[in-house]
Amino acid sequence: MRKWVGLVALLVAEAMNLLDATIVQVAAPVIHADLGGPTADIQWFSAAYTLPFAALLITGGRLGDIYGRRRLFRIGVVGFVLASTACALATQSGVLIGARAVQGLTAAAIIPQTIGLIRSAFSGPELPKALGLIGPVMGLAGISGPLLGGVITEAASWRVVFLVNVPLGLAVLALAHLLPESRAPRRPTLDLAGTALLTTGSALLVFPILQSRDWFLLPIGLAVLGGCVLQQRRTGGRLIELSLFRRSGFGAALVTSALFFAVMTGLTLVVVLHEQLTLHHSVLRASLVLLPWSAASGIAAWCAGQWLIQRFGSRLMYVGLGLLLVGLVGTRLWLVPALGVCGVGVGLFTTAFFTEALHRVQPQETGSAAGLLNAVQQFGGTLGVAVLGTVFLHHPATPQRAFLVAIAVIAVTVGTAHVMRSPRSPQFAPGSPERARTAR
């Protein structure tokens, strides 16, 4: 019973991370109107969180492997609560963006520990049941985030949006002691040089896109990331388990994750900006427009995990991407129902994608694989905010240009998903524990 109660702490922490991202997206235009600053700050309210989160996720997983996952989980939650309080008290955009970066850093210490702690607390038939709870909880958080952001901002203040994390974080800390401590069976080495190269290269890629200037930084960022790859090969993969890339389709899975979550995260920001900046609707109205997307995504993910994956396997990825394309095309006719169709596509794709991406990963590689997938997901989300947000802000009269870019990216994602599962990618066996794995 203790471990099931402890599992609640992990699930709440996962939900808290997603809530923080979605709530802030809805409140961002109101925050900007209150604090002032350049228009690009609206994108930085999200990117300042996701960029350090993405860049440091793998290092956060390594620190948990070395010093103990429960210990680092609790340290991260304390830091997240303090950073959230600093966000609520910010009086300038620059201060808020800095506090958001600290939030992302502490979240990178929290999230990579989740799967490792679940695997150490549960075994046998209990393990897929525990992992299977992540999907519905994240779906509920995805539904609640935009609505809570609108209601709280409208009824109280955008500052309360950040203070929501304080009681949630305290509740997580109160329950976390019920989880057993765990470390990696073989203690890895911390790779500070690899972390610095990955963080610097990622920042150099995102910064010019968000600012729409200093484009010379893009090739420098690519060169730094290339140096990170070479450094990992030379050191034998101290930051990233290189054996993962010998698994059929895992590299294509990373590209697929980056492209898909770039679209998903960028589109939600574009919809919010369109509702508030172009149509001049209230923040509550903007959050309600996103509700069909979030609700449909959560329901579809649950149905996929319970029934559809067992019947259709990884082919469900194509169905999800197809529905997302149909929904994006339909936004020209009727925005809200079309967003609901998009949500169904998102829910079907994510469940099938993470099941396919993780089912061939070995136990020693689990932490690195989960951390790498989450990191690429967050980095893709940061690029999506940068690219789609910038396209919209340059043409704020209509979101259709941003939607066309998203359609092009999804079309490419269909191809990378095909490479990911074929020609050698087997279907996962019916009833296998991997079928129950879901991720954010």
Short mmCIF file of N, CA and C in Angstrom, two decimals, residues 95-262:
data_model
loop_
_atom_site.label_atom_id
_atom_site.label_comp_id
_atom_site.label_asym_id
_atom_site.label_seq_id
_atom_site.Cartn_x
_atom_site.Cartn_y
_atom_site.Cartn_z
N VAL A 95 13.12 39.25 -14.97
CA VAL A 95 13.15 38.49 -13.72
C VAL A 95 12.30 37.23 -13.85
N LEU A 96 11.11 37.38 -14.46
CA LEU A 96 10.24 36.22 -14.65
C LEU A 96 10.89 35.18 -15.55
N ILE A 97 11.52 35.63 -16.63
CA ILE A 97 12.17 34.69 -17.54
C ILE A 97 13.31 33.96 -16.84
N GLY A 98 14.07 34.68 -16.01
CA GLY A 98 15.13 34.02 -15.24
C GLY A 98 14.59 32.99 -14.27
N ALA A 99 13.49 33.33 -13.57
CA ALA A 99 12.88 32.38 -12.64
C ALA A 99 12.31 31.17 -13.37
N ARG A 100 11.78 31.41 -14.57
CA ARG A 100 11.28 30.28 -15.38
C ARG A 100 12.43 29.34 -15.76
N ALA A 101 13.60 29.91 -16.04
CA ALA A 101 14.75 29.07 -16.38
C ALA A 101 15.14 28.19 -15.19
N VAL A 102 15.06 28.75 -13.97
CA VAL A 102 15.35 27.96 -12.77
C VAL A 102 14.30 26.87 -12.60
N GLN A 103 13.04 27.19 -12.89
CA GLN A 103 12.00 26.17 -12.86
C GLN A 103 12.35 25.01 -13.80
N GLY A 104 12.78 25.34 -15.02
CA GLY A 104 13.14 24.29 -15.96
C GLY A 104 14.30 23.45 -15.48
N LEU A 105 15.28 24.11 -14.85
CA LEU A 105 16.44 23.38 -14.31
C LEU A 105 16.01 22.39 -13.23
N THR A 106 15.14 22.83 -12.31
CA THR A 106 14.71 21.95 -11.23
C THR A 106 13.78 20.85 -11.75
N ALA A 107 12.97 21.17 -12.76
CA ALA A 107 12.12 20.14 -13.35
C ALA A 107 12.96 19.04 -13.99
N ALA A 108 14.14 19.41 -14.51
CA ALA A 108 15.04 18.42 -15.09
C ALA A 108 15.61 17.48 -14.05
N ALA A 109 15.57 17.88 -12.78
CA ALA A 109 15.97 16.98 -11.70
C ALA A 109 14.83 16.09 -11.26
N ILE A 110 13.58 16.51 -11.51
CA ILE A 110 12.41 15.77 -11.04
C ILE A 110 12.00 14.67 -12.01
N ILE A 111 11.73 15.06 -13.25
CA ILE A 111 11.04 14.17 -14.19
C ILE A 111 11.83 12.91 -14.55
N PRO A 112 13.17 12.96 -14.77
CA PRO A 112 13.87 11.72 -15.15
C PRO A 112 13.82 10.64 -14.07
N GLN A 113 13.51 11.00 -12.84
CA GLN A 113 13.52 10.00 -11.76
C GLN A 113 12.24 9.16 -11.75
N THR A 114 11.20 9.62 -12.44
CA THR A 114 9.88 9.00 -12.30
C THR A 114 9.88 7.54 -12.70
N ILE A 115 10.33 7.25 -13.92
CA ILE A 115 10.28 5.87 -14.40
C ILE A 115 11.19 4.97 -13.57
N GLY A 116 12.39 5.47 -13.22
CA GLY A 116 13.30 4.66 -12.40
C GLY A 116 12.71 4.33 -11.04
N LEU A 117 12.05 5.29 -10.41
CA LEU A 117 11.44 5.04 -9.10
C LEU A 117 10.27 4.08 -9.21
N ILE A 118 9.50 4.18 -10.28
CA ILE A 118 8.39 3.24 -10.48
C ILE A 118 8.94 1.83 -10.69
N ARG A 119 9.99 1.71 -11.49
CA ARG A 119 10.55 0.38 -11.75
C ARG A 119 11.17 -0.23 -10.50
N SER A 120 11.67 0.61 -9.58
CA SER A 120 12.25 0.07 -8.35
C SER A 120 11.18 -0.29 -7.33
N ALA A 121 10.02 0.36 -7.39
CA ALA A 121 8.97 0.11 -6.41
C ALA A 121 8.04 -1.02 -6.83
N PHE A 122 7.91 -1.24 -8.14
CA PHE A 122 6.93 -2.21 -8.63
C PHE A 122 7.63 -3.25 -9.51
N SER A 123 7.08 -4.43 -9.53
CA SER A 123 7.60 -5.51 -10.36
C SER A 123 6.45 -6.43 -10.77
N GLY A 124 6.73 -7.34 -11.68
CA GLY A 124 5.72 -8.28 -12.11
C GLY A 124 4.52 -7.59 -12.74
N PRO A 125 3.32 -8.13 -12.53
CA PRO A 125 2.13 -7.53 -13.15
C PRO A 125 1.78 -6.15 -12.61
N GLU A 126 2.36 -5.78 -11.45
CA GLU A 126 2.08 -4.45 -10.90
C GLU A 126 2.77 -3.35 -11.69
N LEU A 127 3.91 -3.67 -12.34
CA LEU A 127 4.67 -2.65 -13.04
C LEU A 127 3.90 -2.02 -14.20
N PRO A 128 3.33 -2.81 -15.13
CA PRO A 128 2.57 -2.17 -16.21
C PRO A 128 1.35 -1.40 -15.71
N LYS A 129 0.76 -1.88 -14.59
CA LYS A 129 -0.38 -1.14 -14.03
C LYS A 129 0.06 0.23 -13.54
N ALA A 130 1.23 0.28 -12.86
CA ALA A 130 1.73 1.56 -12.36
C ALA A 130 2.11 2.48 -13.52
N LEU A 131 2.82 1.94 -14.52
CA LEU A 131 3.20 2.75 -15.67
C LEU A 131 1.98 3.21 -16.46
N GLY A 132 0.94 2.36 -16.48
CA GLY A 132 -0.26 2.68 -17.23
C GLY A 132 -1.06 3.83 -16.66
N LEU A 133 -0.77 4.22 -15.41
CA LEU A 133 -1.48 5.36 -14.82
C LEU A 133 -0.94 6.70 -15.29
N ILE A 134 0.26 6.71 -15.87
CA ILE A 134 0.86 7.98 -16.30
C ILE A 134 0.01 8.64 -17.38
N GLY A 135 -0.44 7.85 -18.37
CA GLY A 135 -1.19 8.40 -19.48
C GLY A 135 -2.47 9.12 -19.06
N PRO A 136 -3.37 8.46 -18.31
CA PRO A 136 -4.59 9.15 -17.89
C PRO A 136 -4.32 10.38 -17.03
N VAL A 137 -3.32 10.30 -16.14
CA VAL A 137 -3.01 11.45 -15.29
C VAL A 137 -2.52 12.62 -16.13
N MET A 138 -1.65 12.35 -17.11
CA MET A 138 -1.16 13.42 -17.96
C MET A 138 -2.27 13.95 -18.85
N GLY A 139 -3.17 13.07 -19.27
CA GLY A 139 -4.31 13.54 -20.05
C GLY A 139 -5.20 14.48 -19.25
N LEU A 140 -5.43 14.12 -17.97
CA LEU A 140 -6.23 14.99 -17.10
C LEU A 140 -5.53 16.32 -16.87
N ALA A 141 -4.20 16.28 -16.69
CA ALA A 141 -3.45 17.53 -16.51
C ALA A 141 -3.51 18.38 -17.77
N GLY A 142 -3.45 17.72 -18.93
CA GLY A 142 -3.54 18.47 -20.18
C GLY A 142 -4.89 19.14 -20.35
N ILE A 143 -5.95 18.46 -19.89
CA ILE A 143 -7.28 19.05 -19.95
C ILE A 143 -7.40 20.21 -18.97
N SER A 144 -6.88 20.01 -17.76
CA SER A 144 -7.06 21.00 -16.69
C SER A 144 -6.21 22.24 -16.88
N GLY A 145 -5.00 22.09 -17.47
CA GLY A 145 -4.06 23.20 -17.55
C GLY A 145 -4.61 24.45 -18.21
N PRO A 146 -5.06 24.37 -19.48
CA PRO A 146 -5.57 25.58 -20.12
C PRO A 146 -6.78 26.17 -19.40
N LEU A 147 -7.67 25.29 -18.92
CA LEU A 147 -8.86 25.79 -18.23
C LEU A 147 -8.49 26.47 -16.91
N LEU A 148 -7.60 25.84 -16.14
CA LEU A 148 -7.16 26.45 -14.88
C LEU A 148 -6.46 27.78 -15.14
N GLY A 149 -5.62 27.82 -16.19
CA GLY A 149 -4.94 29.05 -16.51
C GLY A 149 -5.90 30.18 -16.80
N GLY A 150 -6.96 29.89 -17.56
CA GLY A 150 -7.94 30.91 -17.86
C GLY A 150 -8.75 31.34 -16.65
N VAL A 151 -9.21 30.36 -15.88
CA VAL A 151 -10.05 30.67 -14.71
C VAL A 151 -9.26 31.46 -13.68
N ILE A 152 -8.05 31.00 -13.36
CA ILE A 152 -7.24 31.65 -12.31
C ILE A 152 -6.86 33.07 -12.73
N THR A 153 -6.41 33.21 -13.98
CA THR A 153 -6.00 34.54 -14.45
C THR A 153 -7.17 35.50 -14.47
N GLU A 154 -8.34 35.01 -14.90
CA GLU A 154 -9.53 35.86 -14.98
C GLU A 154 -10.06 36.21 -13.60
N ALA A 155 -10.08 35.22 -12.68
CA ALA A 155 -10.69 35.44 -11.37
C ALA A 155 -9.75 36.11 -10.38
N ALA A 156 -8.46 35.86 -10.50
CA ALA A 156 -7.52 36.39 -9.50
C ALA A 156 -6.41 37.18 -10.19
N SER A 157 -5.33 36.51 -10.53
CA SER A 157 -4.18 37.17 -11.14
C SER A 157 -3.29 36.11 -11.77
N TRP A 158 -2.51 36.52 -12.77
CA TRP A 158 -1.58 35.58 -13.37
C TRP A 158 -0.55 35.09 -12.36
N ARG A 159 -0.31 35.86 -11.31
CA ARG A 159 0.67 35.44 -10.29
C ARG A 159 0.22 34.18 -9.56
N VAL A 160 -1.08 34.04 -9.39
CA VAL A 160 -1.60 32.85 -8.71
C VAL A 160 -1.37 31.60 -9.56
N VAL A 161 -1.24 31.78 -10.88
CA VAL A 161 -0.95 30.66 -11.77
C VAL A 161 0.32 29.93 -11.31
N PHE A 162 1.33 30.68 -10.89
CA PHE A 162 2.57 30.07 -10.43
C PHE A 162 2.45 29.55 -9.00
N LEU A 163 1.65 30.21 -8.19
CA LEU A 163 1.49 29.78 -6.80
C LEU A 163 0.76 28.45 -6.67
N VAL A 164 0.06 28.02 -7.73
CA VAL A 164 -0.59 26.70 -7.71
C VAL A 164 0.43 25.60 -7.43
N ASN A 165 1.67 25.82 -7.89
CA ASN A 165 2.70 24.79 -7.70
C ASN A 165 3.12 24.61 -6.25
N VAL A 166 2.87 25.60 -5.41
CA VAL A 166 3.33 25.52 -4.02
C VAL A 166 2.60 24.42 -3.25
N PRO A 167 1.25 24.42 -3.18
CA PRO A 167 0.60 23.31 -2.46
C PRO A 167 0.82 21.96 -3.11
N LEU A 168 0.88 21.93 -4.45
CA LEU A 168 1.15 20.65 -5.13
C LEU A 168 2.53 20.12 -4.76
N GLY A 169 3.53 21.01 -4.78
CA GLY A 169 4.89 20.59 -4.43
C GLY A 169 5.00 20.12 -3.00
N LEU A 170 4.33 20.81 -2.07
CA LEU A 170 4.37 20.40 -0.65
C LEU A 170 3.70 19.04 -0.47
N ALA A 171 2.62 18.79 -1.21
CA ALA A 171 1.97 17.48 -1.12
C ALA A 171 2.88 16.37 -1.64
N VAL A 172 3.61 16.66 -2.73
CA VAL A 172 4.56 15.67 -3.26
C VAL A 172 5.65 15.37 -2.24
N LEU A 173 6.19 16.39 -1.60
CA LEU A 173 7.24 16.18 -0.60
C LEU A 173 6.73 15.37 0.59
N ALA A 174 5.46 15.57 0.95
CA ALA A 174 4.90 14.83 2.09
C ALA A 174 4.76 13.34 1.80
N LEU A 175 4.62 12.98 0.52
CA LEU A 175 4.40 11.57 0.16
C LEU A 175 5.66 10.87 -0.36
N ALA A 176 6.66 11.65 -0.76
CA ALA A 176 7.82 11.07 -1.45
C ALA A 176 8.60 10.10 -0.58
N HIS A 177 8.55 10.25 0.76
CA HIS A 177 9.32 9.37 1.63
C HIS A 177 8.83 7.94 1.58
N LEU A 178 7.63 7.72 1.03
CA LEU A 178 7.08 6.37 0.94
C LEU A 178 7.70 5.57 -0.20
N LEU A 179 8.45 6.22 -1.06
CA LEU A 179 9.09 5.53 -2.17
C LEU A 179 10.45 5.00 -1.75
N PRO A 180 10.84 3.82 -2.23
CA PRO A 180 12.18 3.30 -1.91
C PRO A 180 13.25 4.06 -2.67
N GLU A 181 14.40 4.23 -2.06
CA GLU A 181 15.54 4.85 -2.74
C GLU A 181 16.09 3.86 -3.77
N SER A 182 16.58 4.37 -4.89
CA SER A 182 17.16 3.49 -5.90
C SER A 182 18.26 4.23 -6.65
N ARG A 183 19.22 3.44 -7.15
CA ARG A 183 20.31 3.95 -7.97
C ARG A 183 20.51 3.00 -9.14
N ALA A 184 21.33 3.41 -10.09
CA ALA A 184 21.64 2.54 -11.22
C ALA A 184 22.46 1.34 -10.74
N PRO A 185 22.24 0.14 -11.33
CA PRO A 185 23.04 -1.02 -10.93
C PRO A 185 24.53 -0.83 -11.16
N ARG A 186 24.87 -0.08 -12.21
CA ARG A 186 26.27 0.30 -12.46
C ARG A 186 26.35 1.81 -12.42
N ARG A 187 27.12 2.35 -11.48
CA ARG A 187 27.18 3.80 -11.29
C ARG A 187 27.81 4.48 -12.50
N PRO A 188 27.05 5.36 -13.20
CA PRO A 188 27.61 6.04 -14.36
C PRO A 188 28.49 7.22 -13.95
N THR A 189 29.20 7.76 -14.92
CA THR A 189 30.04 8.93 -14.70
C THR A 189 29.33 10.18 -15.18
N LEU A 190 29.40 11.24 -14.40
CA LEU A 190 28.77 12.49 -14.79
C LEU A 190 29.62 13.16 -15.87
N ASP A 191 28.98 13.57 -16.95
CA ASP A 191 29.68 14.15 -18.10
C ASP A 191 29.37 15.65 -18.17
N LEU A 192 30.18 16.46 -17.51
CA LEU A 192 29.95 17.91 -17.48
C LEU A 192 30.25 18.54 -18.84
N ALA A 193 31.28 18.05 -19.53
CA ALA A 193 31.61 18.61 -20.85
C ALA A 193 30.49 18.35 -21.85
N GLY A 194 29.95 17.13 -21.86
CA GLY A 194 28.84 16.81 -22.76
C GLY A 194 27.60 17.64 -22.45
N THR A 195 27.34 17.83 -21.15
CA THR A 195 26.19 18.65 -20.76
C THR A 195 26.36 20.08 -21.24
N ALA A 196 27.55 20.63 -21.07
CA ALA A 196 27.81 22.02 -21.50
C ALA A 196 27.65 22.16 -23.01
N LEU A 197 28.16 21.20 -23.77
CA LEU A 197 28.03 21.27 -25.23
C LEU A 197 26.57 21.18 -25.66
N LEU A 198 25.81 20.25 -25.04
CA LEU A 198 24.40 20.08 -25.40
C LEU A 198 23.59 21.32 -25.06
N THR A 199 23.80 21.88 -23.87
CA THR A 199 23.06 23.07 -23.44
C THR A 199 23.39 24.27 -24.32
N THR A 200 24.68 24.49 -24.57
CA THR A 200 25.10 25.64 -25.38
C THR A 200 24.58 25.53 -26.81
N GLY A 201 24.74 24.36 -27.41
CA GLY A 201 24.27 24.18 -28.78
C GLY A 201 22.77 24.38 -28.91
N SER A 202 22.00 23.86 -27.95
CA SER A 202 20.54 24.02 -27.99
C SER A 202 20.15 25.48 -27.88
N ALA A 203 20.79 26.21 -26.96
CA ALA A 203 20.48 27.63 -26.77
C ALA A 203 20.81 28.44 -28.02
N LEU A 204 21.95 28.13 -28.66
CA LEU A 204 22.34 28.86 -29.86
C LEU A 204 21.39 28.61 -31.03
N LEU A 205 20.76 27.45 -31.05
CA LEU A 205 19.77 27.18 -32.09
C LEU A 205 18.47 27.94 -31.84
N VAL A 206 18.01 27.96 -30.60
CA VAL A 206 16.68 28.52 -30.29
C VAL A 206 16.71 30.04 -30.25
N PHE A 207 17.77 30.65 -29.72
CA PHE A 207 17.79 32.09 -29.49
C PHE A 207 17.51 32.92 -30.76
N PRO A 208 18.20 32.68 -31.88
CA PRO A 208 17.93 33.53 -33.05
C PRO A 208 16.53 33.35 -33.61
N ILE A 209 15.95 32.14 -33.46
CA ILE A 209 14.59 31.93 -33.96
C ILE A 209 13.60 32.74 -33.14
N LEU A 210 13.78 32.74 -31.84
CA LEU A 210 12.88 33.50 -30.97
C LEU A 210 13.02 35.00 -31.18
N GLN A 211 14.25 35.45 -31.38
CA GLN A 211 14.51 36.89 -31.49
C GLN A 211 14.37 37.41 -32.92
N SER A 212 14.31 36.50 -33.90
CA SER A 212 14.25 36.87 -35.32
C SER A 212 15.45 37.73 -35.73
N ARG A 213 16.59 37.43 -35.18
CA ARG A 213 17.82 38.14 -35.53
C ARG A 213 19.02 37.29 -35.09
N ASP A 214 20.23 37.79 -35.35
CA ASP A 214 21.46 37.06 -34.99
C ASP A 214 21.47 35.65 -35.59
N TRP A 215 21.11 35.57 -36.89
CA TRP A 215 20.98 34.26 -37.53
C TRP A 215 22.31 33.53 -37.65
N PHE A 216 23.41 34.26 -37.54
CA PHE A 216 24.72 33.61 -37.63
C PHE A 216 24.93 32.59 -36.51
N LEU A 217 24.10 32.69 -35.44
CA LEU A 217 24.23 31.75 -34.33
C LEU A 217 23.73 30.35 -34.68
N LEU A 218 22.85 30.25 -35.68
CA LEU A 218 22.31 28.93 -36.06
C LEU A 218 23.40 27.95 -36.49
N PRO A 219 24.26 28.29 -37.45
CA PRO A 219 25.30 27.31 -37.81
C PRO A 219 26.28 27.06 -36.67
N ILE A 220 26.50 28.06 -35.83
CA ILE A 220 27.38 27.84 -34.67
C ILE A 220 26.75 26.81 -33.73
N GLY A 221 25.43 26.95 -33.51
CA GLY A 221 24.73 25.99 -32.66
C GLY A 221 24.80 24.58 -33.21
N LEU A 222 24.60 24.44 -34.53
CA LEU A 222 24.69 23.12 -35.15
C LEU A 222 26.10 22.54 -35.00
N ALA A 223 27.11 23.40 -35.15
CA ALA A 223 28.49 22.94 -35.01
C ALA A 223 28.76 22.47 -33.58
N VAL A 224 28.23 23.20 -32.60
CA VAL A 224 28.44 22.81 -31.19
C VAL A 224 27.75 21.47 -30.91
N LEU A 225 26.53 21.28 -31.44
CA LEU A 225 25.84 20.00 -31.24
C LEU A 225 26.59 18.87 -31.95
N GLY A 226 27.16 19.18 -33.12
CA GLY A 226 28.00 18.18 -33.79
C GLY A 226 29.20 17.82 -32.94
N GLY A 227 29.80 18.83 -32.29
CA GLY A 227 30.90 18.56 -31.38
C GLY A 227 30.48 17.70 -30.20
N CYS A 228 29.24 17.89 -29.75
CA CYS A 228 28.72 17.06 -28.66
C CYS A 228 28.63 15.59 -29.09
N VAL A 229 28.18 15.37 -30.33
CA VAL A 229 28.11 13.99 -30.85
C VAL A 229 29.49 13.36 -30.89
N LEU A 230 30.47 14.09 -31.42
CA LEU A 230 31.84 13.56 -31.49
C LEU A 230 32.40 13.30 -30.10
N GLN A 231 32.12 14.21 -29.17
CA GLN A 231 32.62 14.04 -27.80
C GLN A 231 32.01 12.80 -27.15
N GLN A 232 30.73 12.53 -27.43
CA GLN A 232 30.09 11.35 -26.87
C GLN A 232 30.70 10.07 -27.44
N ARG A 233 31.01 10.09 -28.72
CA ARG A 233 31.64 8.91 -29.31
C ARG A 233 33.02 8.67 -28.73
N ARG A 234 33.75 9.74 -28.49
CA ARG A 234 35.11 9.62 -27.96
C ARG A 234 35.10 9.11 -26.52
N THR A 235 34.12 9.56 -25.73
CA THR A 235 34.06 9.17 -24.32
C THR A 235 33.26 7.90 -24.08
N GLY A 236 32.71 7.32 -25.15
CA GLY A 236 31.94 6.09 -24.98
C GLY A 236 30.54 6.33 -24.47
N GLY A 237 30.00 7.53 -24.64
CA GLY A 237 28.61 7.79 -24.27
C GLY A 237 28.39 7.94 -22.79
N ARG A 238 29.14 8.82 -22.15
CA ARG A 238 28.96 9.04 -20.71
C ARG A 238 27.69 9.84 -20.41
N LEU A 239 27.22 10.61 -21.38
CA LEU A 239 25.98 11.36 -21.20
C LEU A 239 24.79 10.59 -21.77
N ILE A 240 24.98 9.96 -22.90
CA ILE A 240 23.92 9.23 -23.60
C ILE A 240 24.39 7.80 -23.85
N GLU A 241 23.53 6.82 -23.57
CA GLU A 241 23.84 5.42 -23.85
C GLU A 241 23.89 5.21 -25.36
N LEU A 242 25.11 5.06 -25.91
CA LEU A 242 25.25 4.93 -27.36
C LEU A 242 24.64 3.63 -27.88
N SER A 243 24.49 2.64 -27.00
CA SER A 243 23.89 1.38 -27.43
C SER A 243 22.46 1.57 -27.91
N LEU A 244 21.80 2.65 -27.46
CA LEU A 244 20.43 2.92 -27.90
C LEU A 244 20.37 3.12 -29.41
N PHE A 245 21.42 3.69 -29.97
CA PHE A 245 21.40 4.00 -31.40
C PHE A 245 21.74 2.79 -32.25
N ARG A 246 22.08 1.68 -31.60
CA ARG A 246 22.23 0.43 -32.34
C ARG A 246 20.92 -0.33 -32.40
N ARG A 247 19.92 0.18 -31.69
CA ARG A 247 18.59 -0.42 -31.72
C ARG A 247 17.83 0.11 -32.94
N SER A 248 17.20 -0.78 -33.66
CA SER A 248 16.51 -0.40 -34.89
C SER A 248 15.46 0.67 -34.62
N GLY A 249 15.59 1.79 -35.30
CA GLY A 249 14.55 2.80 -35.28
C GLY A 249 14.64 3.82 -34.17
N PHE A 250 15.57 3.69 -33.21
CA PHE A 250 15.56 4.62 -32.08
C PHE A 250 15.96 6.04 -32.52
N GLY A 251 16.94 6.15 -33.41
CA GLY A 251 17.31 7.47 -33.90
C GLY A 251 16.16 8.16 -34.61
N ALA A 252 15.43 7.38 -35.44
CA ALA A 252 14.26 7.94 -36.12
C ALA A 252 13.17 8.32 -35.12
N ALA A 253 13.10 7.58 -34.01
CA ALA A 253 12.12 7.92 -32.97
C ALA A 253 12.42 9.28 -32.36
N LEU A 254 13.69 9.60 -32.17
CA LEU A 254 14.05 10.91 -31.62
C LEU A 254 13.64 12.04 -32.57
N VAL A 255 13.90 11.85 -33.87
CA VAL A 255 13.51 12.86 -34.85
C VAL A 255 11.99 13.01 -34.87
N THR A 256 11.29 11.89 -34.85
CA THR A 256 9.82 11.90 -34.85
C THR A 256 9.29 12.65 -33.64
N SER A 257 9.88 12.39 -32.48
CA SER A 257 9.44 13.06 -31.25
C SER A 257 9.63 14.56 -31.34
N ALA A 258 10.80 14.99 -31.82
CA ALA A 258 11.08 16.43 -31.93
C ALA A 258 10.10 17.11 -32.87
N LEU A 259 9.84 16.51 -34.03
CA LEU A 259 8.94 17.12 -35.00
C LEU A 259 7.51 17.18 -34.47
N PHE A 260 7.05 16.07 -33.92
CA PHE A 260 5.65 16.02 -33.47
C PHE A 260 5.39 17.00 -32.34
N PHE A 261 6.26 17.02 -31.34
CA PHE A 261 6.00 17.90 -30.20
C PHE A 261 6.29 19.36 -30.51
N ALA A 262 7.08 19.62 -31.55
CA ALA A 262 7.21 20.99 -32.03
C ALA A 262 5.87 21.50 -32.53
#
